[in-house]
């Protein structure tokens, strides 16, 4: 993703987090000192500002990332066991999994190059995070 599009996306994220940090009463009264209820939202807003600075400096690049793991097996019981193993391993690493059953053909088609738009996940990831996830 280019720098301008990432900046536009970050502006939307920042606006949403700042709205959450102020609350409705703070926005109406234009109070610049929000209550303690929005501390987590304010921290997220500062994270977005930090990401905007990294983007502007060109230190890292941002983009949307999707990961898919497609398992094939003729024997359904062996496939079920492999699916459980993959779910357990990825769960232990902190990743969530979704096993497609009803929509498996569509999920497979969307895994092919050129069909990535329906599977875009948010939020943006920067290039160093993606590098940490790639196998060495």
XYZ file of N, CA and C in Angstrom:
408
model
N 0.853 -1.163 0.000
C 0.000 0.000 0.000
C 0.904 1.233 0.000
N 0.532 2.231 -0.771
C 1.377 3.417 -0.826
C 1.183 4.297 0.417
N 2.087 5.241 0.568
C 2.123 6.066 1.777
C 0.850 6.888 1.959
N 0.311 7.439 0.873
C -0.874 8.290 0.981
C -2.104 7.496 1.411
N -2.277 6.309 0.842
C -3.437 5.493 1.208
C -3.335 5.033 2.664
N -2.129 4.676 3.099
C -1.939 4.287 4.500
C -2.246 5.463 5.421
N -1.820 6.661 5.040
C -2.104 7.850 5.851
C -3.603 8.099 5.948
N -4.313 7.942 4.846
C -5.765 8.122 4.839
C -6.435 7.097 5.758
N -5.977 5.855 5.705
C -6.528 4.799 6.557
C -6.248 5.094 8.025
N -5.027 5.519 8.330
C -4.680 5.848 9.712
C -5.494 7.027 10.237
N -5.796 7.984 9.383
C -6.613 9.124 9.813
C -7.980 8.653 10.293
N -8.565 7.696 9.573
C -9.851 7.139 9.997
C -9.742 6.396 11.313
N -8.684 5.588 11.472
C -8.478 4.871 12.734
C -8.327 5.854 13.891
N -7.494 6.875 13.673
C -7.223 7.843 14.738
C -8.497 8.581 15.135
N -9.276 8.991 14.156
C -10.527 9.707 14.436
C -11.466 8.843 15.279
N -11.587 7.556 14.936
C -12.471 6.666 15.698
C -11.977 6.475 17.130
N -10.665 6.276 17.308
C -10.148 6.074 18.663
C -10.284 7.335 19.500
N -10.069 8.486 18.899
C -10.207 9.728 19.660
C -11.667 9.996 20.030
N -12.597 9.639 19.156
C -14.010 9.778 19.494
C -14.368 8.884 20.674
N -13.840 7.677 20.680
C -14.110 6.770 21.796
C -13.477 7.270 23.088
N -12.318 7.901 22.988
C -11.642 8.358 24.204
C -12.355 9.544 24.843
N -13.005 10.382 24.039
C -13.687 11.555 24.593
C -15.082 11.224 25.086
N -15.781 10.359 24.424
C -17.152 10.064 24.790
C -18.085 11.148 24.273
N -19.357 10.872 24.326
C -20.356 11.793 23.795
C -20.389 13.111 24.568
N -20.333 13.033 25.882
C -20.391 14.250 26.703
C -19.194 15.157 26.413
N -18.014 14.562 26.267
C -16.821 15.355 25.975
C -16.869 16.007 24.607
N -17.430 15.301 23.616
C -17.540 15.888 22.283
C -18.535 17.037 22.264
N -19.636 16.900 23.000
C -20.650 17.957 23.026
C -20.112 19.195 23.728
N -19.449 18.995 24.852
C -18.936 20.144 25.600
C -17.581 20.601 25.084
N -17.035 19.904 24.084
C -15.721 20.205 23.521
C -14.649 20.213 24.595
N -14.795 19.312 25.526
C -13.844 19.183 26.619
C -12.608 18.467 26.094
N -11.455 19.068 26.218
C -10.232 18.459 25.701
C -9.568 17.544 26.721
N -10.100 17.474 27.926
C -9.553 16.572 28.932
C -10.575 15.479 29.204
N -10.469 14.368 28.484
C -11.450 13.306 28.627
C -11.361 12.607 29.973
N -12.433 11.908 30.315
C -12.481 11.174 31.580
C -11.592 9.942 31.508
N -11.407 9.265 32.633
C -10.562 8.083 32.694
C -11.110 6.892 31.948
N -12.373 6.935 31.559
C -12.984 5.798 30.875
C -12.373 5.554 29.511
N -11.760 6.573 28.911
C -11.226 6.422 27.563
C -9.724 6.240 27.515
N -9.107 5.815 28.620
C -7.653 5.671 28.643
C -7.155 4.680 27.602
N -7.805 3.548 27.497
C -7.380 2.542 26.517
C -7.551 3.072 25.099
N -8.642 3.779 24.850
C -8.870 4.346 23.520
C -7.829 5.415 23.208
N -7.461 6.219 24.207
C -6.421 7.232 23.991
C -5.094 6.570 23.656
N -4.773 5.474 24.350
C -3.531 4.756 24.060
C -3.534 4.221 22.636
N -4.665 3.705 22.194
C -4.773 3.218 20.813
C -4.601 4.373 19.822
N -5.151 5.528 20.174
C -4.973 6.711 19.331
C -3.510 7.101 19.216
N -2.771 6.997 20.324
C -1.339 7.294 20.290
C -0.586 6.246 19.472
N -1.025 4.989 19.529
C -0.422 3.952 18.687
C -0.588 4.292 17.211
N -1.755 4.795 16.866
C -2.006 5.179 15.473
C -1.105 6.346 15.082
N -0.935 7.311 15.981
C -0.048 8.441 15.694
C 1.385 7.962 15.472
N 1.823 7.003 16.275
C 3.165 6.437 16.115
C 3.290 5.747 14.754
N 2.261 5.001 14.365
C 2.273 4.337 13.059
C 2.278 5.362 11.929
N 1.546 6.463 12.097
C 1.551 7.522 11.086
C 2.953 8.108 10.934
N 3.652 8.296 12.046
C 5.010 8.838 11.990
C 5.948 7.872 11.270
N 5.837 6.578 11.577
C 6.665 5.585 10.887
C 6.370 5.574 9.395
N 5.103 5.706 9.044
C 4.706 5.724 7.642
C 5.282 6.952 6.938
N 5.199 8.117 7.577
C 5.696 9.350 6.971
C 7.213 9.322 6.802
N 7.912 8.698 7.759
C 9.368 8.616 7.679
C 9.829 7.576 6.668
N 8.940 6.680 6.279
C 9.322 5.624 5.341
C 10.089 4.489 5.994
N 10.042 4.412 7.320
C 10.753 3.359 8.044
C 10.178 1.991 7.697
N 8.859 1.909 7.657
C 8.172 0.667 7.302
C 7.045 0.996 6.334
N 6.515 -0.005 5.707
C 5.345 0.141 4.844
C 4.213 -0.665 5.442
N 3.003 -0.251 5.171
C 1.824 -0.878 5.739
C 0.974 -1.496 4.651
N 0.251 -2.539 5.025
C -0.664 -3.186 4.096
C -1.549 -4.175 4.831
N -2.519 -4.690 4.101
C -3.416 -5.698 4.655
C -2.803 -7.071 4.415
N -2.965 -7.952 5.370
C -2.372 -9.281 5.292
C -3.448 -10.326 5.532
N -3.369 -11.399 4.783
C -4.241 -12.542 5.042
C -3.396 -13.808 4.953
N -3.710 -14.736 5.798
C -3.034 -16.025 5.789
C -4.089 -17.105 5.650
N -3.830 -18.053 4.796
C -4.746 -19.187 4.625
C -3.939 -20.465 4.645
N -4.538 -21.466 5.231
C -3.958 -22.795 5.218
C -5.045 -23.727 4.700
N -4.765 -24.377 3.596
C -5.754 -25.257 2.978
C -5.245 -26.686 3.101
N -6.061 -27.523 3.715
C -5.700 -28.921 3.921
C -6.522 -29.802 2.992
N -5.857 -30.724 2.326
C -6.524 -31.693 1.461
C -6.237 -33.094 1.988
N -7.254 -33.923 1.998
C -7.092 -35.324 2.390
C -8.320 -36.088 1.930
N -8.096 -37.260 1.352
C -9.214 -38.079 0.878
C -9.996 -38.697 2.032
N -9.305 -39.080 3.081
C -9.938 -39.723 4.226
C -10.445 -38.650 5.201
N -11.769 -38.548 5.421
C -12.315 -37.499 6.299
C -11.820 -37.570 7.740
N -11.604 -38.766 8.269
C -11.144 -38.861 9.660
C -9.702 -38.361 9.795
N -8.865 -38.663 8.812
C -7.487 -38.165 8.828
C -7.484 -36.644 8.678
N -8.349 -36.134 7.810
C -8.453 -34.688 7.624
C -8.885 -34.002 8.920
N -9.869 -34.568 9.613
C -10.329 -33.991 10.881
C -9.207 -33.941 11.905
N -8.419 -35.001 11.968
C -7.294 -35.035 12.904
C -6.257 -33.969 12.549
N -5.975 -33.819 11.267
C -5.010 -32.799 10.843
C -5.527 -31.390 11.133
N -6.816 -31.182 10.923
C -7.409 -29.876 11.221
C -7.272 -29.568 12.705
N -7.559 -30.535 13.573
C -7.417 -30.324 15.020
C -5.969 -30.008 15.393
N -5.030 -30.697 14.755
C -3.614 -30.450 15.032
C -3.220 -29.031 14.630
N -3.637 -28.613 13.443
C -3.317 -27.262 12.971
C -3.958 -26.219 13.877
N -5.218 -26.428 14.268
C -5.894 -25.490 15.169
C -5.163 -25.385 16.500
N -4.706 -26.511 17.015
C -4.004 -26.515 18.301
C -2.673 -25.769 18.198
N -1.906 -26.059 17.153
C -0.603 -25.411 16.986
C -0.768 -23.905 16.799
N -1.672 -23.501 15.912
C -1.873 -22.073 15.676
C -2.469 -21.384 16.900
N -3.358 -22.060 17.616
C -3.921 -21.496 18.841
C -2.854 -21.265 19.892
N -1.910 -22.197 20.020
C -0.816 -22.041 20.978
C 0.099 -20.876 20.612
N 0.136 -20.535 19.319
C 0.949 -19.403 18.870
C 0.192 -18.078 18.936
N -1.079 -18.128 19.338
C -1.860 -16.910 19.484
C -2.673 -16.518 18.263
N -2.811 -17.421 17.310
C -3.584 -17.129 16.105
C -4.937 -17.814 16.184
N -5.958 -17.117 15.745
C -7.285 -17.711 15.659
C -7.447 -18.440 14.337
N -8.303 -19.435 14.328
C -8.552 -20.187 13.099
C -10.043 -20.228 12.810
N -10.357 -20.324 11.538
C -11.731 -20.510 11.086
C -11.714 -21.702 10.143
N -12.506 -22.702 10.455
C -12.611 -23.874 9.589
C -13.852 -23.692 8.729
N -13.628 -23.560 7.437
C -14.753 -23.397 6.515
C -15.353 -24.763 6.228
N -16.660 -24.863 6.351
C -17.349 -26.112 6.026
C -18.368 -25.879 4.919
N -19.325 -24.986 5.166
C -20.361 -24.712 4.170
C -19.812 -23.919 2.987
N -18.825 -23.097 3.252
C -18.320 -22.170 2.255
C -16.924 -22.564 1.779
N -16.589 -23.845 1.832
C -15.210 -24.255 1.582
C -14.775 -24.035 0.134
N -15.657 -24.237 -0.831
C -15.277 -24.024 -2.230
C -14.983 -22.549 -2.480
N -15.828 -21.674 -1.974
C -15.603 -20.237 -2.129
C -14.309 -19.815 -1.429
N -14.053 -20.359 -0.253
C -12.822 -20.030 0.471
C -11.599 -20.476 -0.317
N -11.684 -21.638 -0.958
C -10.559 -22.112 -1.761
C -10.348 -21.213 -2.975
N -11.426 -20.851 -3.662
C -11.310 -19.981 -4.839
C -10.714 -18.636 -4.439
N -11.131 -18.104 -3.297
C -10.620 -16.817 -2.840
C -9.170 -16.894 -2.390
N -8.619 -18.085 -2.220
C -7.213 -18.215 -1.858
C -6.306 -18.128 -3.075
N -6.877 -18.221 -4.266
C -6.085 -18.155 -5.489
C -5.624 -16.721 -5.747
N -4.472 -16.550 -6.374
C -3.994 -15.191 -6.675
C -5.017 -14.412 -7.496
N -5.194 -13.169 -7.153
C -6.135 -12.314 -7.860
C -7.505 -12.258 -7.223
N -7.738 -13.070 -6.201
C -9.035 -13.088 -5.516
C -8.877 -12.684 -4.055
N -8.012 -11.758 -3.772
C -7.693 -11.452 -2.375
C -8.639 -10.450 -1.733
N -9.335 -9.626 -2.498
C -10.129 -8.554 -1.898
C -11.175 -9.050 -0.903
N -11.928 -10.125 -1.185
C -12.949 -10.539 -0.214
C -12.387 -10.987 1.133
N -11.093 -11.234 1.212
C -10.499 -11.776 2.431
C -9.630 -10.787 3.186
N -9.726 -9.532 2.852
C -8.887 -8.552 3.536
C -9.315 -8.439 4.991
N -8.339 -8.533 5.869
C -8.585 -8.425 7.301
C -7.990 -7.117 7.803
N -8.616 -6.569 8.789
C -8.106 -5.340 9.377
C -7.509 -5.684 10.715
N -6.635 -4.928 11.251
C -6.087 -3.660 10.815
C -4.868 -3.842 9.925
N -4.273 -2.728 9.546
C -3.059 -2.761 8.738
C -1.923 -3.386 9.539
N -1.033 -4.030 8.840
C 0.186 -4.546 9.473
C 1.369 -3.897 8.783
N 2.425 -3.652 9.541
C 3.593 -3.082 8.880
C 4.580 -4.170 8.502
N 5.505 -3.799 7.642
C 6.391 -4.771 7.006
C 7.252 -5.537 8.006
N 7.619 -4.937 9.119
C 8.430 -5.661 10.103
C 7.615 -6.740 10.810
N 6.327 -6.483 11.058
C 5.471 -7.520 11.648
C 5.328 -8.692 10.695
N 5.139 -8.410 9.420
C 5.010 -9.480 8.430
C 6.310 -10.271 8.356
N 7.454 -9.586 8.414
C 8.743 -10.276 8.379
C 8.902 -11.202 9.580
N 8.384 -10.806 10.738
C 8.450 -11.662 11.924
C 7.613 -12.926 11.755
N 6.538 -12.843 10.979
C 5.647 -13.986 10.809
C 6.111 -14.963 9.737
N 6.967 -14.520 8.830
C 7.406 -15.388 7.740
C 8.401 -16.425 8.244
N 8.366 -17.621 7.662
C 9.325 -18.650 8.087
C 10.742 -18.279 7.666
N 11.700 -18.757 8.454
C 13.103 -18.461 8.140
C 13.808 -19.678 7.616
